[in-house]
CSV table of C-alpha atoms in Angstrom, one decimal:
chain,number,residue,atom,x,y,z
A,1,MET,CA,103.0,141.8,100.7
A,2,LYS,CA,104.5,139.5,98.3
A,3,LYS,CA,105.1,136.9,101.1
A,4,TRP,CA,101.6,137.1,102.2
A,5,SER,CA,100.3,136.5,98.6
A,6,GLU,CA,102.7,133.5,98.4
A,7,VAL,CA,101.1,132.2,101.8
A,8,ALA,CA,97.6,132.7,100.3
A,9,LEU,CA,98.6,131.1,97.1
A,10,GLY,CA,100.2,128.3,98.9
A,11,VAL,CA,97.3,127.6,101.2
A,12,ILE,CA,94.8,127.5,98.2
A,13,THR,CA,97.2,125.1,96.7
A,14,SER,CA,97.4,122.8,99.5
A,15,ILE,CA,93.6,122.8,99.9
A,16,GLY,CA,93.2,121.9,96.2
A,17,GLY,CA,96.0,119.5,96.3
A,18,PHE,CA,94.8,117.7,99.5
A,19,LEU,CA,91.2,116.7,98.5
A,20,GLU,CA,92.1,114.5,95.5
A,21,VAL,CA,90.3,111.3,94.3
A,22,GLY,CA,91.7,109.1,97.3
A,23,SER,CA,90.5,111.4,99.9
A,24,ILE,CA,87.1,111.8,98.5
A,25,ALA,CA,86.7,108.3,97.9
A,26,THR,CA,87.9,106.8,101.2
A,27,SER,CA,86.2,109.7,103.2
A,28,THR,CA,82.8,109.1,101.5
A,29,GLN,CA,83.2,105.3,102.0
A,30,GLY,CA,84.0,105.8,105.6
A,31,GLY,CA,81.1,108.2,106.2
A,32,ALA,CA,78.6,105.9,104.4
A,33,GLU,CA,79.6,102.7,106.4
A,34,PHE,CA,80.5,104.2,109.8
A,35,GLY,CA,79.0,107.6,110.0
A,36,TYR,CA,81.3,110.2,111.8
A,37,ARG,CA,83.3,107.4,113.6
A,38,LEU,CA,86.3,107.6,111.1
A,39,ALA,CA,86.7,111.4,111.4
A,40,TRP,CA,89.5,110.9,114.0
A,41,VAL,CA,91.5,109.2,111.2
A,42,LEU,CA,91.2,112.2,109.0
A,43,VAL,CA,92.4,114.5,111.8
A,44,LEU,CA,95.3,112.3,112.5
A,45,GLY,CA,96.2,112.0,108.7
A,46,THR,CA,96.0,115.7,108.3
A,47,LEU,CA,98.0,116.4,111.2
A,48,SER,CA,100.6,114.0,110.1
A,49,LEU,CA,100.8,115.3,106.5
A,50,ALA,CA,101.1,118.9,107.7
A,51,LEU,CA,104.0,118.0,109.7
A,52,LEU,CA,105.8,116.0,107.0
A,53,MET,CA,105.2,118.8,104.7
A,54,GLU,CA,106.8,121.3,107.0
A,55,MET,CA,109.8,119.3,107.6
A,56,THR,CA,110.5,118.4,103.9
A,57,GLY,CA,109.7,122.1,103.0
A,58,ARG,CA,112.2,123.3,105.6
A,59,LEU,CA,114.7,120.6,104.3
A,60,ALA,CA,114.4,121.9,100.9
A,61,ALA,CA,114.5,125.8,101.8
A,62,VAL,CA,117.6,125.4,104.2
A,63,SER,CA,119.6,123.0,102.1
A,64,LYS,CA,118.5,123.8,98.7
A,65,ARG,CA,118.1,120.2,98.0
A,66,THR,CA,114.9,118.0,97.8
A,67,TYR,CA,114.1,115.3,100.1
A,68,VAL,CA,114.8,112.7,97.4
A,69,ASP,CA,118.3,114.4,96.7
A,70,LEU,CA,119.1,114.1,100.3
A,71,LEU,CA,117.9,110.5,100.7
A,72,ARG,CA,120.2,109.4,98.0
A,73,GLU,CA,123.2,111.6,99.2
A,74,ARG,CA,123.0,110.5,102.9
A,75,PHE,CA,121.9,107.0,102.7
A,76,GLY,CA,123.7,105.7,99.4
A,77,TYR,CA,122.2,104.3,96.2
A,78,ARG,CA,121.6,100.9,97.6
A,79,PHE,CA,119.2,102.1,100.4
A,80,PHE,CA,117.8,104.8,98.1
A,81,LEU,CA,116.5,102.1,95.6
A,82,LEU,CA,114.0,100.8,98.2
A,83,PRO,CA,111.9,104.3,98.5
A,84,LEU,CA,112.5,104.9,95.0
A,85,VAL,CA,111.0,101.4,93.9
A,86,ALA,CA,108.2,101.7,96.7
A,87,VAL,CA,107.2,105.3,96.2
A,88,PHE,CA,107.3,104.8,92.5
A,89,LEU,CA,105.0,101.9,92.3
A,90,VAL,CA,102.5,103.1,94.7
A,91,SER,CA,102.4,106.7,93.1
A,92,PHE,CA,102.0,105.0,89.8
A,93,LEU,CA,98.8,103.2,91.1
A,94,VAL,CA,97.8,106.4,92.6
A,95,LEU,CA,98.1,108.1,89.2
A,96,ALA,CA,96.0,105.6,87.5
A,97,SER,CA,93.3,106.0,89.9
A,98,GLU,CA,93.5,109.8,89.6
A,99,ILE,CA,93.1,109.3,85.7
A,100,GLY,CA,90.2,107.0,86.5
A,101,GLY,CA,88.6,109.5,88.8
A,102,VAL,CA,88.8,112.3,86.2
A,103,SER,CA,87.4,109.7,83.6
A,104,ILE,CA,84.6,109.0,85.7
A,105,ALA,CA,83.8,112.6,86.3
A,106,LEU,CA,83.6,113.1,82.6
A,107,GLN,CA,81.5,110.0,82.3
A,108,MET,CA,79.0,111.8,84.8
A,109,ALA,CA,79.0,114.9,82.7
A,110,THR,CA,78.7,113.5,79.4
A,111,GLY,CA,77.3,109.9,79.6
A,112,ILE,CA,80.1,108.6,77.6
A,113,ASN,CA,81.8,105.4,79.4
A,114,PHE,CA,84.8,106.4,81.6
A,115,ALA,CA,87.1,104.0,79.6
A,116,TRP,CA,86.7,106.2,76.5
A,117,TRP,CA,88.2,109.1,78.5
A,118,ALA,CA,91.4,107.7,79.9
A,119,ILE,CA,93.7,108.4,76.9
A,120,PRO,CA,92.1,111.8,76.2
A,121,VAL,CA,92.6,112.7,79.9
A,122,ALA,CA,96.1,111.5,79.9
A,123,LEU,CA,96.8,113.5,76.7
A,124,LEU,CA,95.4,116.5,77.8
A,125,GLY,CA,97.6,116.2,81.1
A,126,TRP,CA,100.5,115.6,78.9
A,127,VAL,CA,100.1,118.6,76.8
A,128,LEU,CA,99.7,120.8,80.0
A,129,LEU,CA,103.0,119.5,81.4
A,130,TRP,CA,104.7,119.7,78.0
A,131,ARG,CA,103.7,123.4,77.4
A,132,GLY,CA,102.9,124.5,80.9
A,133,THR,CA,105.2,125.9,83.7
A,134,PHE,CA,105.3,124.7,87.4
A,135,GLY,CA,103.1,127.6,88.4
A,136,ILE,CA,100.4,126.5,85.9
A,137,VAL,CA,100.4,122.9,86.9
A,138,GLU,CA,100.6,123.7,90.9
A,139,LYS,CA,98.3,126.6,91.1
A,140,GLY,CA,95.9,125.8,87.9
A,141,THR,CA,95.1,122.4,89.1
A,142,ALA,CA,94.7,123.3,92.8
A,143,LEU,CA,92.4,126.1,92.0
A,144,LEU,CA,90.3,123.6,90.0
A,145,GLY,CA,90.5,121.6,93.0
A,146,LEU,CA,88.8,124.2,95.0
A,147,VAL,CA,85.4,123.1,93.3
A,148,ALA,CA,85.6,120.5,96.3
A,149,LEU,CA,84.3,123.5,98.4
A,150,VAL,CA,81.0,122.0,97.4
A,151,PHE,CA,81.3,119.5,100.1
A,152,ALA,CA,81.7,122.0,102.7
A,153,VAL,CA,78.6,123.7,101.5
A,154,GLY,CA,76.9,120.6,101.2
A,155,ALA,CA,77.8,119.5,104.6
A,156,LEU,CA,76.7,122.8,106.1
A,157,LYS,CA,73.5,122.7,104.3
A,158,LEU,CA,72.7,119.2,105.7
A,159,HIS,CA,72.9,120.6,109.3
A,160,PRO,CA,74.9,117.8,110.9
A,161,ALA,CA,74.7,117.5,114.8
A,162,TRP,CA,78.1,119.2,115.5
A,163,PRO,CA,78.5,117.4,118.9
A,164,ALA,CA,78.3,114.0,117.1
A,165,VAL,CA,80.8,115.3,114.6
A,166,GLY,CA,83.0,116.4,117.4
A,167,HIS,CA,82.7,112.8,119.2
A,168,GLY,CA,83.8,111.4,115.9
A,169,MET,CA,87.1,113.3,116.1
A,170,LEU,CA,87.8,111.0,119.1
A,171,PRO,CA,89.1,107.4,118.4
A,172,SER,CA,86.3,104.9,119.0
A,173,LEU,CA,85.5,101.4,117.7
A,174,PRO,CA,82.3,99.9,116.2
A,175,SER,CA,80.6,97.1,117.7
A,176,ASP,CA,81.0,95.0,114.5
A,177,ASN,CA,82.6,94.8,111.1
A,178,ARG,CA,85.8,95.9,112.7
A,179,ALA,CA,88.1,94.4,109.8
A,180,ARG,CA,86.3,96.8,107.4
A,181,TYR,CA,86.4,99.8,109.9
A,182,TRP,CA,90.3,99.4,110.2
A,183,TYR,CA,90.5,98.7,106.3
A,184,LEU,CA,89.0,102.0,105.9
A,185,ALA,CA,91.0,103.7,108.5
A,186,VAL,CA,94.2,102.5,106.7
A,187,SER,CA,92.7,103.6,103.3
A,188,ILE,CA,92.1,107.1,104.6
A,189,LEU,CA,95.5,107.3,106.2
A,190,GLY,CA,97.0,106.2,102.9
A,191,ALA,CA,94.9,109.0,101.2
A,192,SER,CA,95.9,111.6,103.6
A,193,ILE,CA,99.6,111.0,104.0
A,194,SER,CA,100.6,110.2,100.3
A,195,PRO,CA,104.4,110.3,100.0
A,196,TYR,CA,103.9,111.9,96.6
A,197,LEU,CA,102.4,115.0,98.3
A,198,TYR,CA,105.4,115.8,100.6
A,199,LEU,CA,108.0,114.7,97.8
A,200,PHE,CA,106.1,117.1,95.4
A,201,TYR,CA,106.0,119.8,98.0
A,202,SER,CA,109.8,119.5,98.7
A,203,ALA,CA,110.6,119.8,95.0
A,204,GLY,CA,108.0,122.6,94.6
A,205,ALA,CA,110.0,124.7,97.3
A,206,LEU,CA,113.1,124.5,95.0
A,207,GLU,CA,110.9,125.3,91.8
A,208,ASP,CA,109.5,128.2,93.7
A,209,GLY,CA,113.2,129.2,94.8
A,210,TRP,CA,112.5,129.0,98.7
A,211,THR,CA,115.3,130.1,101.0
A,212,MET,CA,115.6,130.4,104.8
A,213,GLU,CA,113.5,133.6,104.6
A,214,HIS,CA,110.6,131.4,103.5
A,215,LEU,CA,110.5,129.2,106.5
A,216,GLY,CA,107.6,131.1,108.0
A,217,VAL,CA,105.6,130.9,104.6
A,218,ASN,CA,106.5,127.1,104.7
A,219,ARG,CA,105.1,126.7,108.3
A,220,VAL,CA,101.8,128.6,107.5
A,221,THR,CA,101.4,127.0,104.0
A,222,ALA,CA,101.8,123.3,105.4
A,223,GLY,CA,99.7,124.1,108.5
A,224,LEU,CA,96.8,126.1,107.1
A,225,GLY,CA,96.6,124.3,103.8
A,226,ASN,CA,96.2,121.0,105.3
A,227,VAL,CA,93.9,122.0,108.0
A,228,PHE,CA,91.6,123.5,105.3
A,229,GLY,CA,92.2,120.6,103.0
A,230,GLY,CA,91.5,118.0,105.9
A,231,GLY,CA,88.3,120.0,106.7
A,232,LEU,CA,86.9,119.5,103.2
A,233,ALA,CA,87.6,115.9,103.6
A,234,VAL,CA,85.8,116.0,106.9
A,235,ALA,CA,83.0,117.7,105.1
A,236,ALA,CA,82.8,114.8,102.5
A,237,LEU,CA,82.7,112.4,105.3
A,238,ILE,CA,79.9,114.4,107.0
A,239,ALA,CA,77.9,114.6,103.9
A,240,ALA,CA,78.1,110.9,103.2
A,241,ALA,CA,77.2,110.1,106.8
A,242,LEU,CA,74.1,112.1,106.5
A,243,VAL,CA,73.1,111.3,102.8
A,244,LEU,CA,74.2,107.6,102.2
A,245,ALA,CA,74.5,106.0,105.7
A,246,PRO,CA,71.0,106.5,106.9
A,247,ARG,CA,69.9,104.7,103.7
A,248,GLU,CA,72.7,101.9,104.2
A,249,ILE,CA,74.1,102.8,100.9
A,250,LYS,CA,77.6,101.6,100.6
A,251,VAL,CA,80.0,103.1,98.0
A,252,ASP,CA,80.7,100.4,95.6
A,253,ARG,CA,81.3,102.5,92.4
A,254,TYR,CA,82.3,106.1,91.7
A,255,GLU,CA,78.9,106.8,90.2
A,256,GLN,CA,77.5,106.9,93.7
A,257,ILE,CA,79.9,109.8,94.6
A,258,ALA,CA,79.8,113.3,93.2
A,259,MET,CA,83.5,114.5,92.9
A,260,VAL,CA,86.4,116.7,91.7
A,261,LEU,CA,89.9,115.8,91.2
A,262,SER,CA,93.4,116.9,90.4
A,263,THR,CA,96.0,114.6,88.6
A,264,LEU,CA,98.9,116.4,87.1
A,265,GLU,CA,100.8,117.1,90.5
A,266,ILE,CA,101.2,113.3,90.9
A,267,VAL,CA,102.8,112.9,87.3
A,268,LEU,CA,105.2,115.7,88.2
A,269,ALA,CA,106.0,113.9,91.6
A,270,LEU,CA,106.7,110.7,89.9
A,271,ALA,CA,109.0,112.4,87.3
A,272,TYR,CA,110.7,114.4,90.2
A,273,LEU,CA,111.3,111.1,91.9
A,274,LEU,CA,113.1,109.6,89.2
A,275,ALA,CA,114.9,112.7,87.9
A,276,GLN,CA,116.2,113.6,91.4
A,277,GLY,CA,117.0,110.1,92.3
A,278,PHE,CA,119.2,109.6,89.3
A,279,GLY,CA,120.6,113.2,89.3
A,280,TRP,CA,119.1,114.1,85.9
A,281,SER,CA,118.4,117.8,85.1
A,282,TRP,CA,114.8,118.5,86.1
A,283,SER,CA,112.3,121.4,86.3
A,284,GLU,CA,108.9,121.8,85.0
A,285,ASN,CA,109.8,125.6,84.2
A,286,LEU,CA,112.5,124.3,81.8
A,287,LYS,CA,111.7,123.6,77.9
A,288,PRO,CA,111.3,120.0,77.4
A,289,GLU,CA,114.5,119.9,75.2
A,290,LYS,CA,116.5,121.2,78.3
A,291,ASP,CA,115.4,118.2,80.5
A,292,ALA,CA,114.7,115.6,78.0
A,293,ARG,CA,114.9,112.8,80.3
A,294,PHE,CA,112.5,114.4,82.8
A,295,ALA,CA,110.1,115.2,79.9
A,296,THR,CA,110.3,111.9,78.6
A,297,VAL,CA,109.5,110.2,82.1
A,298,TYR,CA,106.1,112.1,82.7
A,299,THR,CA,105.2,111.5,79.0
A,300,VAL,CA,105.6,107.7,79.4
A,301,LEU,CA,104.2,107.6,82.7
A,302,ILE,CA,101.0,109.5,82.1
A,303,LEU,CA,100.2,107.3,79.0
A,304,LEU,CA,100.8,104.0,80.9
A,305,ALA,CA,98.9,105.0,83.9
A,306,ALA,CA,95.9,105.6,81.4
A,307,VAL,CA,96.0,101.8,80.3
A,308,PRO,CA,94.1,100.3,83.2
A,309,ILE,CA,91.4,102.6,83.0
A,310,ALA,CA,91.2,102.5,79.2
A,311,ILE,CA,90.7,98.6,79.5
A,312,GLY,CA,87.8,99.1,82.1
A,313,ALA,CA,89.3,98.5,85.5
A,314,ASN,CA,87.0,99.7,88.2
A,315,PRO,CA,88.4,103.2,89.2
A,316,LEU,CA,87.2,102.9,92.8
A,317,THR,CA,88.6,99.3,93.4
A,318,LEU,CA,92.0,100.8,92.0
A,319,THR,CA,91.8,103.6,94.3
A,320,ASN,CA,91.2,101.6,97.5
A,321,VAL,CA,94.0,99.2,96.5
A,322,SER,CA,96.5,102.2,95.9
A,323,MET,CA,95.6,103.9,99.1
A,324,VAL,CA,96.3,100.9,101.2
A,325,ALA,CA,99.5,100.3,99.4
A,326,THR,CA,100.5,103.9,99.7
A,327,ALA,CA,100.0,103.4,103.5
A,328,ALA,CA,102.1,100.6,103.5
A,329,SER,CA,104.7,102.3,101.8
A,330,LEU,CA,105.2,105.1,104.2
A,331,PRO,CA,108.1,103.8,106.6
A,332,VAL,CA,110.5,103.9,103.7
A,333,THR,CA,110.3,107.6,103.4
A,334,VAL,CA,109.2,108.7,107.1
A,335,ILE,CA,111.9,106.7,109.0
A,336,PRO,CA,115.0,108.3,107.0
A,337,LEU,CA,113.4,111.9,107.6
A,338,LEU,CA,114.0,111.3,111.4
A,339,ALA,CA,117.7,111.0,110.6
A,340,LEU,CA,117.7,114.1,108.1
A,341,MET,CA,115.6,116.5,110.3
A,342,ASN,CA,118.3,116.0,112.9
A,343,ASP,CA,121.4,116.5,110.9
A,344,GLY,CA,123.2,119.6,111.8
A,345,ASP,CA,125.4,119.6,108.7
A,346,ILE,CA,122.2,119.9,106.6
A,347,LEU,CA,119.9,121.9,108.6
A,348,MET,CA,122.3,123.8,110.8
A,349,LYS,CA,120.3,125.7,113.7
A,350,HIS,CA,116.9,124.6,111.9
A,351,VAL,CA,117.1,121.0,113.0
A,352,ASN,CA,114.1,119.5,114.7
A,353,GLY,CA,113.2,120.3,118.2
A,354,TRP,CA,112.0,117.7,120.7
A,355,ALA,CA,108.4,118.3,120.1
A,356,SER,CA,108.9,117.7,116.3
A,357,ASN,CA,110.9,114.6,116.9
A,358,VAL,CA,108.3,113.3,119.2
A,359,ALA,CA,105.7,113.7,116.5
A,360,LEU,CA,107.8,112.4,114.0
A,361,VAL,CA,108.5,109.3,115.8
A,362,VAL,CA,104.8,108.9,116.5
A,363,ILE,CA,104.3,109.1,112.7
A,364,ALA,CA,107.0,106.7,111.9
A,365,LEU,CA,105.5,104.2,114.3
A,366,LEU,CA,102.2,104.7,112.8
A,367,SER,CA,103.7,104.1,109.5
A,368,VAL,CA,105.2,100.8,110.6
A,369,ALA,CA,101.8,99.8,112.0
A,370,LEU,CA,100.2,100.6,108.7
A,371,LEU,CA,102.8,98.4,106.7
A,372,VAL,CA,102.1,95.6,109.2
A,373,ALA,CA,98.2,96.0,109.1
A,374,ALA,CA,97.9,96.6,105.3
A,375,LEU,CA,98.2,93.1,104.1
A,376,PRO,CA,95.7,91.3,106.7
A,377,LEU,CA,93.2,94.2,106.6
A,378,GLN,CA,93.2,94.2,102.7
A,379,LEU,CA,92.4,90.4,102.9
A,380,LEU,CA,89.6,90.8,105.7
A,381,GLY,CA,88.2,94.1,105.1
A,382,GLY,CA,88.9,95.3,101.5
B,1,MET,CA,119.3,100.5,107.4
B,2,GLN,CA,120.1,97.6,104.9
B,3,ALA,CA,118.2,95.0,107.2
B,4,PHE,CA,115.4,97.5,107.6
B,5,ALA,CA,115.3,97.8,103.7
B,6,MET,CA,115.3,94.3,103.0
B,7,GLY,CA,112.5,93.3,105.6
B,8,THR,CA,110.3,96.3,104.1
B,9,LEU,CA,110.9,94.9,100.6
B,10,ARG,CA,109.8,91.5,101.6
B,11,ILE,CA,106.6,92.8,103.3
B,12,GLY,CA,106.0,95.1,100.2
B,13,ALA,CA,106.2,91.9,98.1
B,14,MET,CA,103.8,89.9,100.2
B,15,LEU,CA,101.4,92.8,100.2
B,16,ALA,CA,101.6,93.0,96.3
B,17,LEU,CA,100.9,89.1,96.2
B,18,ALA,CA,97.8,89.6,98.6
B,19,LEU,CA,96.5,92.5,96.9
B,20,SER,CA,96.5,90.4,93.6
B,21,ALA,CA,95.1,87.4,95.3
B,22,SER,CA,92.3,89.3,96.9
B,23,ALA,CA,91.4,90.9,93.5
B,24,CYS,CA,90.7,87.4,91.9
B,25,GLY,CA,89.4,85.1,94.9
B,26,SER,CA,86.1,83.3,95.4
B,27,PRO,CA,82.6,85.1,95.4
B,28,PRO,CA,82.0,87.0,98.7
B,29,PRO,CA,79.7,85.4,101.3
B,30,LEU,CA,75.8,85.6,101.1
B,31,ASP,CA,75.6,88.5,103.9
B,32,LYS,CA,78.1,90.8,102.0
B,33,GLN,CA,76.3,90.1,98.6
B,34,LEU,CA,72.8,90.9,100.3
B,35,GLU,CA,74.4,94.1,101.8
B,36,ALA,CA,75.6,95.0,98.3
B,37,VAL,CA,72.3,94.3,96.6
B,38,SER,CA,70.4,96.3,99.1
B,39,SER,CA,72.8,99.1,98.9
B,40,TRP,CA,72.1,99.3,95.2
B,41,THR,CA,68.3,99.2,95.8
B,42,ALA,CA,68.6,102.1,98.3
B,43,THR,CA,70.8,103.9,95.5
B,44,MET,CA,67.9,103.6,93.1
B,45,GLN,CA,65.4,104.7,95.3
B,46,LEU,CA,67.4,107.8,96.3
B,47,ALA,CA,68.3,108.4,92.7
B,48,ARG,CA,64.6,108.3,91.8
B,49,ASP,CA,63.7,110.9,94.5
B,50,GLU,CA,66.5,113.2,93.5
B,51,HIS,CA,65.6,113.1,90.0
B,52,GLY,CA,62.0,113.7,90.8
B,53,SER,CA,63.0,116.9,92.8
B,54,GLY,CA,65.3,118.0,90.0
B,55,ALA,CA,68.5,117.5,91.9
B,56,ILE,CA,70.3,115.2,89.5
B,57,THR,CA,70.4,115.1,85.7
B,58,THR,CA,68.8,112.4,83.6
B,59,THR,CA,72.3,111.5,82.2
B,60,TYR,CA,73.7,110.9,85.7
B,61,ALA,CA,70.5,109.0,86.7
B,62,THR,CA,70.9,106.8,83.9
B,63,GLN,CA,74.5,105.9,84.8
B,64,LEU,CA,73.5,104.9,88.2
B,65,ARG,CA,70.7,102.7,86.6
B,66,ASP,CA,73.6,101.1,84.4
B,67,ALA,CA,75.6,100.7,87.4
B,68,ALA,CA,72.9,99.0,89.3
B,69,LEU,CA,72.1,96.7,86.5
B,70,ALA,CA,75.7,95.6,86.2
B,71,ALA,CA,75.6,95.0,90.0
B,72,LEU,CA,72.3,93.0,89.6
B,73,GLU,CA,73.9,91.0,86.7
B,74,GLU,CA,76.8,90.1,88.8
B,75,SER,CA,74.9,89.2,91.8
B,76,LYS,CA,72.7,86.9,89.8
B,77,GLN,CA,75.9,85.0,88.7
B,78,THR,CA,77.4,84.7,92.2
B,79,ILE,CA,74.6,84.9,94.8
B,80,GLY,CA,73.5,81.3,94.0
B,81,GLN,CA,76.8,80.0,94.8
B,82,ALA,CA,76.7,81.5,98.3
B,83,ALA,CA,73.2,80.5,99.3
B,84,HIS,CA,73.5,77.3,100.9
B,85,SER,CA,69.9,76.5,102.0
B,86,LYS,CA,66.3,77.2,100.9
B,87,THR,CA,66.0,80.2,103.4
B,88,ASP,CA,69.2,81.8,102.0
B,89,SER,CA,68.0,81.2,98.5
B,90,SER,CA,64.6,83.0,99.4
B,91,TYR,CA,66.4,85.9,100.9
B,92,ALA,CA,68.6,86.3,97.8
B,93,ALA,CA,65.5,86.1,95.5
B,94,ALA,CA,63.6,88.7,97.5
B,95,ALA,CA,66.6,91.1,97.5
B,96,LEU,CA,67.1,90.6,93.6
B,97,ASP,CA,63.4,91.4,93.2
B,98,SER,CA,63.6,94.4,95.2
B,99,LEU,CA,66.6,95.7,93.3
B,100,ARG,CA,64.7,95.0,89.8
B,101,THR,CA,61.6,96.9,91.1
B,102,ALA,CA,63.8,99.9,92.3
B,103,ILE,CA,65.4,99.9,88.8
B,104,ARG,CA,62.0,99.7,87.1
B,105,ALA,CA,60.7,102.6,89.3
B,106,LEU,CA,63.8,104.8,88.3
B,107,ASN,CA,63.4,103.9,84.6
B,108,ALA,CA,59.7,105.0,85.0
B,109,GLU,CA,60.7,108.3,86.7
B,110,THR,CA,63.4,109.1,83.9
B,111,GLY,CA,61.1,108.0,81.2
B,112,SER,CA,63.6,105.3,79.7
């Protein structure tokens, strides 16, 4: 019974965690500009993320170490610096855009300009991190994120033509504006397969004390949670395709989107990355004085990330740039996973089977394609 | 792995440069600017309809109007540089006029 409640909570967490500001922004932009045509990218992104989360969760449950710990131990500090720097920079950009998203949501509710909200949002987030536990951060923000179910209700009430939606799940090319189409495709993939999501998931497995007995829970949580979360992103795309696309409204600013957001998980993911990377003491369940460096990192980061929004940067532009940068950063965390998931010393009999390896190779190739394409697409379609 | 790391680092640095460059380049071409202006005109029309039916609040409608006004001001500054003929200029003027009219209509709807 306890296991099933863990599964239910895990699935809810994944749903709320999946549909954050980047997914909402890019799915809505995709729906507004290309109708259902980009739905297949969401399917691809969701499946990829589910596989990566299942693997990093399995790695943590079996080895009792996070993916970041293993990256450092197996590949050495010199190599480890690359994913550390890349993931840190792109996750920091994502954090700034998440703060921007929350600030815009507050602007919509109150009429007070988003720039004024950036510092209070950062301070509130910091208080929750300082005073709260991992459970509060993980489940509390994810439950709030469930407000995004409004996208599912909205999409259903708009009565989409389901065969056309189904057709959008298969890859197709528009007759014109292809650079923009691929730019949005890369942005959607960047939003769906954010490294912070699976790094956070791997650290969360240890915070929750997962063992090999949790491998089933891990599989169901990663699978179902992402399928439901991806479903909500598809719903956002459908709503935009039916409301904005017929009127030829392009989403240039967040004011044109109604949205709900979650921010704290990414602050923790960044703090985990540094603390695990440098071998510091870390846990959101410890009092700040017991893991002072970990607490200092999230304190400094959340305040720094509020600065671009506080000085008036356009949150949507920041989100788009950070999603493309995220997509470009994927190879440094995806390719090493291929080696770790086949390491019998770490995973024993739980190493990847051939099907998982084929899927991971496909994701690795996709990540390299995203890295190569990100630069020209930012210039041509951004 | 080291060669892979260095290669990825180089591409990452190029990407960062390109991202910075794309953020502060020349104004977009006329067709893109016309698309953006027409998108804001449609947004104003939708906001007016939605406000009329009680689907959105006056606070939110006012924010949309302010965002459209900002887009209008920005376009007024840049659209002239992208218009290279009389025809271009007349298209641009018509698009800006439509946006002004749509903003006025939303103002009338919200009573501001």
